[in-house]
XYZ file of C-alpha atoms in Angstrom:
669
model
C 14.890 15.245 17.796
C 18.207 14.714 19.936
C 21.681 14.506 19.128
C 23.897 13.292 21.677
C 27.855 13.120 20.944
C 30.253 11.626 23.623
C 33.052 9.487 23.788
C 33.684 9.117 20.503
C 30.037 8.347 19.973
C 27.481 9.970 17.664
C 23.420 9.501 18.445
C 20.257 10.807 16.678
C 16.977 9.923 18.738
C 13.617 10.942 18.051
C 12.262 10.804 21.503
C 13.466 7.354 22.916
C 13.302 5.609 19.535
C 17.201 5.559 18.363
C 17.618 6.238 14.423
C 21.279 6.782 14.467
C 24.150 5.361 16.542
C 27.681 4.965 15.674
C 30.923 4.003 17.985
C 33.868 1.833 17.703
C 32.036 -1.402 17.787
C 28.861 -0.379 15.692
C 29.711 1.509 12.865
C 27.291 3.512 10.916
C 29.011 4.454 7.638
C 31.052 1.841 5.234
C 32.682 3.056 2.438
C 34.851 0.961 -0.598
C 35.401 0.767 -4.267
C 33.365 -1.237 -6.873
C 33.595 -1.739 -10.704
C 30.231 -2.130 -11.945
C 29.228 -3.931 -15.760
C 25.371 -2.356 -17.132
C 24.124 -3.936 -19.717
C 20.657 -2.008 -21.046
C 18.791 -3.842 -23.977
C 15.483 -1.674 -25.083
C 15.523 0.032 -21.155
C 15.999 -3.211 -19.562
C 18.992 -3.212 -17.652
C 21.218 -6.081 -16.311
C 23.442 -4.510 -13.674
C 26.403 -6.334 -12.108
C 28.843 -5.476 -9.589
C 32.142 -6.134 -8.151
C 33.260 -4.808 -4.816
C 36.742 -4.534 -4.434
C 36.860 -2.851 -0.993
C 34.419 -2.540 1.648
C 35.555 -0.939 5.137
C 33.832 0.575 8.209
C 34.826 4.335 9.524
C 34.400 4.715 13.317
C 34.008 8.575 14.664
C 37.335 9.937 15.077
C 36.161 13.323 15.953
C 33.178 15.698 16.536
C 33.783 19.272 16.712
C 30.809 22.198 16.766
C 31.632 24.445 14.027
C 29.530 27.629 13.190
C 27.599 25.397 10.332
C 26.689 22.548 12.936
C 28.357 19.687 14.454
C 30.958 18.317 12.241
C 31.450 14.456 12.243
C 34.930 13.077 10.806
C 35.340 9.386 10.215
C 38.678 8.381 9.966
C 39.913 11.676 8.096
C 38.262 9.294 5.119
C 34.960 11.454 5.265
C 33.373 14.613 7.125
C 29.495 14.500 7.427
C 27.600 17.920 8.794
C 24.712 17.739 11.402
C 22.324 20.344 11.089
C 19.197 20.252 12.818
C 15.841 22.420 11.776
C 12.867 21.372 14.477
C 12.399 18.113 13.831
C 14.657 17.601 10.406
C 18.383 16.312 11.052
C 20.454 16.892 7.737
C 23.966 15.330 7.721
C 25.981 16.752 4.575
C 28.734 15.205 2.875
C 31.926 18.162 3.241
C 34.793 16.151 1.747
C 35.123 12.368 0.998
C 38.598 10.645 -0.038
C 38.500 10.546 -3.844
C 38.984 7.156 -4.149
C 35.191 6.281 -2.668
C 32.294 5.221 -5.111
C 30.754 3.126 -2.760
C 28.982 4.246 0.293
C 26.891 2.039 2.869
C 24.707 3.794 5.301
C 23.149 2.244 8.448
C 20.048 3.044 10.032
C 19.220 1.259 13.382
C 15.655 -0.672 13.170
C 13.195 -2.170 14.845
C 11.833 -5.992 14.709
C 8.361 -5.151 14.089
C 9.284 -1.941 12.210
C 7.073 -1.733 8.360
C 8.863 0.378 5.901
C 6.844 2.152 2.774
C 7.793 4.340 -0.235
C 11.051 3.874 -2.050
C 9.545 5.556 -5.106
C 6.305 3.457 -6.861
C 6.705 -0.346 -6.085
C 4.573 -3.137 -7.912
C 4.948 -6.102 -5.827
C 5.132 -5.302 -1.979
C 3.957 -2.072 -0.515
C 5.696 -2.909 2.439
C 9.041 -2.925 2.095
C 10.317 -4.619 5.400
C 12.080 -7.909 4.443
C 13.394 -7.187 1.272
C 15.895 -5.538 -0.672
C 15.067 -2.678 -3.475
C 17.667 -1.761 -5.914
C 16.941 1.896 -7.220
C 17.407 2.491 -10.797
C 14.732 3.771 -13.169
C 14.254 0.885 -15.713
C 10.902 -0.535 -17.982
C 9.156 -2.567 -14.567
C 9.469 -5.861 -16.723
C 6.714 -8.118 -18.007
C 5.110 -10.726 -15.849
C 7.958 -9.874 -13.138
C 7.949 -13.166 -11.196
C 11.208 -15.494 -12.343
C 8.538 -18.357 -11.525
C 5.831 -17.683 -14.276
C 5.738 -18.436 -17.938
C 5.410 -15.043 -19.198
C 8.202 -13.594 -17.370
C 10.699 -16.938 -18.138
C 9.339 -15.949 -22.279
C 10.269 -12.280 -21.629
C 13.582 -12.772 -20.180
C 14.687 -15.236 -22.948
C 12.980 -14.226 -25.895
C 13.013 -10.288 -25.087
C 16.303 -9.966 -24.025
C 15.530 -9.936 -19.778
C 12.432 -7.992 -19.783
C 10.458 -9.902 -17.997
C 11.820 -8.094 -14.448
C 11.359 -8.713 -10.856
C 9.684 -7.653 -7.804
C 11.326 -4.688 -7.498
C 11.439 -3.333 -11.198
C 10.100 -0.343 -11.110
C 9.909 2.986 -13.440
C 10.053 5.226 -10.472
C 12.580 4.362 -7.939
C 13.300 7.096 -5.485
C 15.854 7.032 -2.410
C 13.245 8.187 0.242
C 11.202 6.065 2.767
C 8.389 6.384 5.741
C 8.828 4.584 8.664
C 6.360 3.283 11.027
C 8.289 4.525 13.493
C 6.992 7.847 12.482
C 10.117 9.051 10.516
C 11.003 9.590 6.561
C 14.333 9.720 5.452
C 15.741 10.925 2.235
C 19.218 10.428 0.128
C 20.121 13.134 -1.703
C 21.996 11.009 -4.512
C 21.167 9.743 -8.069
C 23.079 7.250 -8.232
C 22.326 3.285 -8.552
C 21.088 2.485 -4.910
C 20.152 -0.546 -3.322
C 17.792 -0.345 0.439
C 18.397 -3.416 2.008
C 15.526 -4.027 4.723
C 16.008 -8.077 5.570
C 17.844 -6.940 8.996
C 16.457 -6.867 12.031
C 18.760 -4.744 13.763
C 19.663 -2.081 10.873
C 18.412 -0.443 7.148
C 21.696 -0.588 5.294
C 21.635 2.257 2.343
C 23.787 1.126 -0.373
C 24.579 4.432 -2.743
C 27.572 4.564 -5.992
C 28.418 7.631 -5.142
C 28.571 9.528 -1.483
C 25.290 11.296 -1.486
C 25.047 15.055 -0.890
C 23.132 14.750 1.857
C 20.798 12.466 3.980
C 17.995 14.018 5.742
C 15.405 12.337 8.997
C 12.114 14.016 9.647
C 10.087 13.028 12.435
C 6.049 13.676 13.194
C 3.711 12.594 15.682
C 1.504 11.065 13.182
C 1.476 9.522 9.457
C -0.321 12.744 7.949
C 1.761 15.590 9.103
C 4.665 13.481 8.439
C 3.645 13.481 4.559
C 2.878 16.865 4.735
C 6.498 17.789 6.049
C 7.674 15.184 3.280
C 5.795 16.680 0.728
C 6.771 20.500 1.964
C 10.346 19.148 1.110
C 10.227 17.323 -2.195
C 7.272 19.209 -3.200
C 3.551 19.143 -4.051
C 1.984 18.002 -7.084
C -0.709 20.734 -8.476
C -4.527 20.209 -8.512
C -6.043 18.092 -11.413
C -7.933 20.337 -13.933
C -11.798 19.957 -14.040
C -12.714 18.923 -16.783
C -10.808 15.438 -15.992
C -13.770 14.958 -13.436
C -16.828 14.777 -16.527
C -16.374 11.125 -17.322
C -14.040 8.347 -19.311
C -10.695 9.637 -20.976
C -11.034 7.046 -24.049
C -8.250 5.594 -25.505
C -8.326 4.737 -28.955
C -6.537 5.237 -32.434
C -6.352 4.371 -35.965
C -7.189 8.021 -37.124
C -9.955 10.387 -37.382
C -12.570 8.313 -38.962
C -12.177 5.129 -36.238
C -11.190 7.244 -32.657
C -14.289 9.466 -33.360
C -15.872 6.641 -33.865
C -15.177 4.770 -31.073
C -16.054 8.336 -29.155
C -19.494 8.804 -30.929
C -20.592 5.131 -30.101
C -19.795 5.320 -26.363
C -21.118 8.651 -26.118
C -24.448 6.946 -27.517
C -24.541 4.061 -25.224
C -24.736 6.828 -22.280
C -20.931 7.040 -21.676
C -19.887 10.203 -20.423
C -16.444 11.180 -21.428
C -14.433 13.978 -20.601
C -11.648 13.447 -22.729
C -10.336 11.316 -26.162
C -6.654 9.910 -25.956
C -5.201 9.366 -29.024
C -1.780 8.069 -28.394
C -0.927 7.755 -32.067
C -1.798 10.785 -33.435
C 1.706 11.181 -34.478
C 1.671 8.301 -36.898
C 2.224 4.703 -36.048
C 4.338 1.614 -36.802
C 4.244 -1.899 -36.559
C 6.938 -3.760 -35.185
C 6.757 -7.666 -33.920
C 5.884 -6.277 -30.396
C 2.580 -5.092 -31.460
C 1.283 -1.687 -33.195
C 3.543 1.349 -31.944
C 4.370 5.047 -32.621
C 6.158 7.195 -35.037
C 7.669 9.043 -32.740
C 8.074 12.322 -34.268
C 6.141 14.647 -32.051
C 3.459 16.383 -34.472
C 0.001 15.333 -35.562
C 0.089 12.631 -38.436
C -2.016 15.397 -41.340
C -2.508 11.333 -43.348
C -4.377 9.641 -40.432
C -5.352 12.966 -38.343
C -6.137 15.695 -41.308
C -7.505 18.541 -39.686
C -6.566 17.852 -36.628
C -6.382 21.112 -35.109
C -9.934 21.592 -36.659
C -11.793 18.328 -35.350
C -9.908 19.782 -31.528
C -11.855 22.455 -32.050
C -15.073 20.750 -32.638
C -14.355 18.642 -29.056
C -13.663 21.830 -27.194
C -17.995 23.373 -28.599
C -18.955 20.044 -27.071
C -16.749 19.923 -23.852
C -14.496 17.168 -24.890
C -10.601 17.432 -24.503
C -8.123 15.477 -26.391
C -5.135 13.894 -25.713
C -1.953 13.067 -27.534
C 0.893 11.578 -26.517
C 5.314 12.451 -26.386
C 8.653 11.271 -24.684
C 12.067 13.073 -24.930
C 13.125 10.830 -28.046
C 13.185 11.317 -31.727
C 13.189 8.689 -34.434
C 15.946 9.131 -36.876
C 13.582 9.191 -39.778
C 11.086 11.518 -38.341
C 11.133 15.629 -39.309
C 11.624 16.659 -36.051
C 14.761 14.226 -35.492
C 16.111 16.420 -38.759
C 15.578 19.561 -37.319
C 16.856 18.631 -33.927
C 19.830 17.382 -35.657
C 20.676 20.516 -37.794
C 20.548 22.537 -34.335
C 22.566 19.805 -31.952
C 20.457 18.789 -29.759
C 20.965 14.914 -29.343
C 23.181 13.815 -26.743
C 26.583 12.424 -28.426
C 28.721 9.123 -28.131
C 32.683 9.391 -27.838
C 33.514 9.596 -31.179
C 30.971 12.968 -31.424
C 27.939 10.794 -33.794
C 24.510 11.242 -32.383
C 23.504 8.256 -29.453
C 20.916 6.120 -31.044
C 18.669 3.926 -29.056
C 16.875 0.800 -29.807
C 13.412 1.016 -29.075
C 12.637 -2.403 -30.774
C 12.817 -2.322 -34.222
C 13.578 1.504 -34.294
C 16.048 3.753 -33.575
C 16.115 7.242 -31.743
C 18.101 10.312 -30.736
C 18.282 11.382 -27.222
C 17.374 14.775 -26.639
C 20.064 16.009 -24.571
C 18.504 17.343 -21.430
C 20.949 18.634 -19.911
C 21.874 21.217 -22.620
C 19.595 24.512 -22.267
C 19.656 24.857 -25.919
C 17.555 21.202 -26.514
C 15.772 21.508 -23.421
C 14.311 24.779 -24.634
C 13.918 23.561 -28.258
C 12.230 20.634 -26.875
C 9.982 22.705 -24.791
C 9.553 24.698 -27.172
C 9.135 24.263 -30.651
C 8.054 20.420 -29.790
C 5.757 20.515 -26.603
C 4.460 23.788 -26.949
C 3.926 24.609 -30.958
C 3.606 20.820 -32.093
C 0.721 20.265 -29.181
C -0.479 23.034 -27.012
C -0.746 25.416 -29.625
C -2.905 23.288 -31.466
C -5.339 22.813 -28.652
C -4.374 19.305 -27.109
C -5.593 19.245 -23.466
C -2.664 16.471 -22.106
C -0.685 13.999 -23.009
C 1.007 11.253 -22.197
C 4.696 12.163 -21.336
C 6.239 8.560 -21.678
C 9.556 6.454 -21.088
C 12.001 8.838 -19.068
C 13.798 5.541 -18.072
C 16.343 4.421 -20.978
C 18.800 7.314 -20.098
C 21.867 4.471 -21.094
C 25.303 4.409 -19.369
C 27.547 3.460 -21.689
C 29.253 5.495 -24.624
C 27.037 8.656 -24.151
C 28.363 12.017 -23.678
C 25.924 14.681 -22.182
C 26.538 18.155 -22.110
C 26.891 19.171 -18.720
C 30.114 16.780 -18.374
C 27.970 14.423 -15.488
C 28.542 10.595 -15.777
C 25.235 8.890 -17.182
C 25.541 6.835 -13.851
C 24.384 9.835 -12.049
C 22.198 11.328 -14.585
C 20.074 7.895 -15.481
C 17.690 8.540 -11.992
C 17.570 12.219 -12.583
C 16.491 11.877 -16.060
C 12.865 11.173 -15.377
C 12.758 14.358 -13.188
C 14.025 16.909 -15.743
C 11.607 15.249 -18.439
C 8.891 15.642 -15.855
C 9.529 19.601 -15.528
C 10.377 19.863 -19.145
C 6.540 19.424 -19.326
C 5.916 21.181 -16.743
C 7.435 24.121 -17.803
C 5.813 23.904 -20.841
C 2.594 24.167 -20.129
C 3.007 26.471 -17.190
C 4.864 29.355 -19.779
C 1.670 28.538 -22.061
C 0.005 29.649 -19.137
C -2.655 26.145 -19.041
C -1.270 24.796 -15.635
C -4.281 23.902 -14.178
C -6.268 23.224 -17.744
C -3.541 20.830 -19.371
C -2.746 17.197 -17.483
C 0.129 15.191 -18.266
C 0.140 11.661 -17.224
C 4.334 9.719 -16.723
C 5.173 6.529 -15.553
C 8.674 7.530 -14.902
C 9.764 9.428 -11.798
C 12.268 10.297 -9.339
C 13.272 12.624 -7.162
C 11.936 15.948 -8.010
C 8.852 14.381 -9.814
C 6.763 15.671 -6.990
C 6.464 19.259 -8.404
C 6.863 18.805 -11.709
C 4.292 15.872 -12.524
C 0.819 16.308 -13.010
C -0.316 12.922 -12.433
C 1.098 9.755 -12.377
C -0.172 6.498 -14.209
C 0.809 2.983 -13.228
C 2.853 2.030 -16.282
C 2.530 -1.542 -18.529
C 0.730 -4.053 -16.650
C 0.369 -6.621 -18.360
C -3.913 -7.413 -18.868
C -4.675 -10.363 -16.345
C -4.570 -10.991 -12.806
C -1.335 -12.019 -12.283
C 0.238 -11.611 -8.662
C 3.355 -9.541 -9.998
C 1.794 -8.130 -13.249
C -1.612 -7.787 -12.968
C -4.803 -5.522 -11.673
C -3.604 -5.939 -7.988
C -0.489 -4.153 -8.693
C -1.781 -0.970 -9.975
C -3.219 -0.688 -5.834
C 0.225 -0.859 -4.741
C 1.668 1.133 -6.768
C -0.372 4.529 -5.601
C -0.248 3.723 -2.169
C 3.419 3.628 -2.330
C 3.816 6.353 -4.657
C 1.421 8.392 -2.306
C 3.959 7.556 0.263
C 6.991 8.738 -2.063
C 4.944 12.455 -1.772
C 2.888 11.944 -4.888
C -0.929 11.536 -4.426
C -2.430 11.406 -7.874
C -2.116 7.976 -9.684
C -4.431 6.357 -12.141
C -3.644 3.446 -14.704
C -4.346 1.867 -17.828
C -8.349 0.173 -17.425
C -7.606 -3.514 -18.024
C -3.618 -3.208 -18.719
C -1.630 -2.826 -21.141
C 1.051 -6.091 -22.157
C -0.759 -8.709 -24.192
C 2.434 -11.021 -24.666
C 2.630 -14.871 -25.303
C -1.214 -15.608 -26.280
C -2.043 -13.449 -22.720
C -4.784 -11.604 -24.129
C -7.459 -9.428 -21.889
C -11.099 -10.711 -21.556
C -14.099 -8.878 -20.713
C -13.761 -9.850 -16.883
C -10.452 -8.406 -16.835
C -11.449 -5.176 -17.926
C -14.794 -4.924 -15.985
C -13.349 -5.603 -12.482
C -10.383 -3.043 -13.379
C -12.830 -0.294 -13.945
C -14.638 -0.843 -11.131
C -11.375 0.286 -9.173
C -10.942 2.932 -11.407
C -14.448 4.498 -10.667
C -12.804 5.116 -7.472
C -9.348 6.889 -8.361
C -8.633 10.294 -9.368
C -8.913 9.537 -13.484
C -10.711 6.944 -15.593
C -8.509 6.263 -18.610
C -9.045 3.066 -20.928
C -6.255 1.654 -23.157
C -6.395 -0.482 -26.279
C -3.183 -2.429 -25.110
C -0.211 -2.891 -27.387
C -1.996 -5.648 -30.083
C -5.584 -3.885 -29.590
C -6.935 -6.762 -32.581
C -6.091 -9.728 -30.231
C -7.573 -7.918 -26.900
C -11.245 -7.756 -25.222
C -12.507 -4.181 -26.203
C -15.410 -2.791 -24.594
C -17.240 -1.210 -27.576
C -16.906 -4.083 -28.563
C -19.591 -5.560 -26.473
C -23.024 -4.005 -25.733
C -23.220 -4.996 -21.788
C -19.446 -3.752 -21.415
C -20.755 -0.307 -22.577
C -23.591 -0.641 -20.075
C -21.746 -1.409 -17.398
C -19.077 1.076 -18.039
C -21.743 3.807 -18.238
C -22.811 3.044 -14.876
C -19.318 3.226 -13.468
C -18.233 6.142 -15.503
C -21.572 7.619 -14.001
C -20.299 6.935 -10.483
C -17.432 8.089 -10.734
C -18.535 11.626 -12.116
C -20.929 11.806 -8.774
C -18.487 11.404 -6.632
C -16.468 14.301 -8.074
C -17.402 16.511 -5.316
C -15.642 14.338 -3.039
C -12.551 13.420 -5.076
C -12.088 17.209 -5.753
C -11.654 17.739 -2.279
C -9.301 14.639 -1.902
C -7.140 16.414 -5.176
C -7.009 19.917 -3.137
C -5.918 17.976 0.154
C -3.201 16.643 -1.923
C -1.873 19.946 -3.615
C -2.155 21.497 0.350
C -0.728 19.075 1.827
C 0.526 16.273 0.405
C -2.213 13.672 1.713
C -2.727 11.389 -1.167
C -5.627 10.526 -2.400
C -5.520 6.770 -2.462
C -4.367 6.140 1.004
C -3.309 3.077 3.303
C -5.465 2.079 5.927
C -3.181 3.161 8.949
C -2.907 6.536 7.426
C -6.138 7.108 9.555
C -5.911 4.203 12.090
C -2.565 4.066 13.371
C -3.576 1.606 16.220
C -4.473 -0.490 14.178
C -2.021 -3.437 13.586
C -3.586 -4.863 10.939
C -4.142 -1.759 8.818
C 0.153 -1.554 8.543
C 0.411 -5.252 6.117
C -3.103 -4.262 3.996
C -1.561 -3.506 0.424
C -4.707 -4.928 -2.073
C -7.145 -2.107 -0.673
C -7.372 1.421 0.121
C -9.175 4.523 1.954
C -10.034 6.809 -1.007
C -9.971 9.753 1.278
C -10.686 9.423 4.883
C -14.608 8.391 4.447
C -14.302 5.420 1.487
C -12.731 2.206 1.870
C -12.298 0.281 -1.617
C -11.432 -3.505 -1.723
C -10.681 -3.957 -5.390
C -11.606 -8.369 -6.432
C -7.993 -8.472 -8.001
C -9.085 -12.485 -8.453
C -10.893 -14.243 -11.504
C -13.515 -16.295 -11.180
C -14.944 -14.060 -8.117
C -18.570 -13.321 -6.605
C -17.788 -13.150 -2.629
C -14.623 -11.457 -1.293
C -12.895 -11.019 1.893
C -12.350 -7.614 3.431
C -10.598 -6.439 6.192
C -12.754 -2.602 7.860
C -10.467 -1.021 10.607
C -12.630 0.285 14.069
C -15.481 2.364 12.814
C -18.701 1.041 11.333
C -18.670 0.689 7.927
C -21.744 1.287 5.211
C -21.348 -1.039 2.242
C -22.398 1.304 -0.962
C -24.685 -0.781 -2.942
C -26.313 -1.974 -0.416
C -26.636 -0.011 2.637
C -25.744 -3.454 4.886
C -23.498 -2.322 8.246
C -20.601 -3.935 8.789
C -17.702 -4.173 11.681
C -14.158 -3.949 12.382
C -12.153 -7.496 11.239
C -12.596 -9.811 8.355
C -15.930 -9.707 6.456
C -16.570 -11.675 3.669
C -18.859 -9.923 1.408
C -20.676 -9.903 -1.897
C -19.079 -8.828 -5.065
C -20.724 -9.404 -8.444
C -19.311 -8.058 -11.252
C -19.526 -4.459 -11.654
C -19.851 -3.909 -7.636
C -16.077 -4.129 -6.366
C -16.272 -4.049 -2.695
C -16.684 -0.562 -1.422
C -17.747 0.780 2.109
C -17.867 4.672 3.359
C -17.609 5.588 7.225
C -21.027 5.515 9.195
C -21.671 8.976 9.930
C -19.409 10.640 7.143
C -20.161 14.126 6.400
C -20.575 12.913 2.827
C -23.470 10.207 3.374
C -25.676 12.444 1.535
C -23.584 11.779 -1.636
C -22.958 8.125 -1.218
C -26.386 7.335 -0.551
C -27.343 9.012 -3.590
C -25.362 6.806 -5.714
C -26.645 3.866 -3.692
C -30.327 4.563 -4.216
C -29.211 5.119 -8.691
C -27.144 2.020 -9.079
C -27.547 -0.053 -5.393
C -28.872 -3.278 -4.876
């Protein structure tokens, strides 16, 4: 990185490549004032902005100080520019009080590709679109031209969503020009990559800092990015033992599904009972009783049953989130202790979660944070032997009339909330001495999640093959999150959301399971409406096929463990875009529906229905089809893809060839 200052001009270059530039005719910074309106309904946000003023700031002074280079922009804003190796940081030292809108321009290239911005579901390459960054429900259908999205918008308060809606937004991106940019700001943001000449990054506050860092390769760049943001710890060894079965309905039903699966030869790592806390029925489907202790009627003697599971080498997982229903026992305890966020009139702020109301545990209050960490996570979950859980939500912090203990505006805290929630779980596990033994998985995220989230899951996809909310969005989610520093991801096998007669089929489930066999964790879910959706344990053939896929997953464990360890040590994601290892291959920059599993396997999931053949793009190197042993070369290849055999290839000459060949010997064609 090179900084050049002359004649009231500032330029930042990476080699010959100009990243930042400002002079009298080329503003880098715009500032202004705006007034927003924000409406939330059950985690879905309608946000409108009225910009009252927007004006460019030109460079009027540049002074070299003992701290660094101080840029003065018309007396309205001062930026301190510091450099360490290949990282340059612009830190806001002073800003006029009336500024609450900030626009920052980064020089762009017409052929450039952009990745990251958290976990994006619809588009991996962000170029050509803008991305509002605000954690929320991801939306149902997520395509305004579809019937499901239309009905979700009309009947469920705008729940249809759009291509940019995500549980995990982050103001961080990676450029194909070998640099990353991170904005230190949790206010509402909108990163716009539509202009050929520049990227315009908007935040509804002056950022604390903007950091750019470069590296000669993408692997090295991600190592630098994750060294800065933090890295996920390794997964517990037990997750590689088999499937995590999602079951519910109480002891008899849940343990019955487990036993039936074992009898059919399905290897099981864990039993996940999300309704361990009880259930309630709403118009959306079966929901949970948000009172985070085991339900003594549905799951009597649960600690004893968990102990028995442990003796057979199987773990037990539950569910929690950072809200408490106002008709539960823990809510009453928390209310006495004053742990909930308040309204301006001093009453507890209650959030509508869909026919029931919950208090918001104020994670900015050290007393509330400690109570939830110790009383709820440690005592009610870890201390009774629970080995993991879905750490759900984190997106729902309201912005209207809510008062937080730290006095910070909820418009600033909203995007910070998922990372606070992740850290609460992390601290509970670490303080219990269980880091590396317990795994919790989250859908919400933000800056800071990298260090505190043991495992991502891709959220609530529809139970279908739809382009913006089906199986293929899981691939995009994993790739984009990996380019933001979270390289451990997995999904609900078969999707989750089943509305408006959209029900999961056997084909959807098995295609999803094929892909999940080549992900760090395999986990099933019965859906929000389990009674109307296909369940594998009701079909003999599906149990046989699932047993085979789970066995493939367990056979891959030695390989997968090395990838997970690499993610923890260097930030190299487990599921990788093709260009990460094939930088000279132009086509690899546009592939978002296939991925490298490590450097030696390429996976191209079948994400459309009714297919028996599939077109696969292979980068340079020779590739061996995992199921047949047939060799394929660089370019587009049509391969057979019967149900059960998602297209997977290993690199010819791989040091793991013996392992891959053992899979073909057992399950190949």
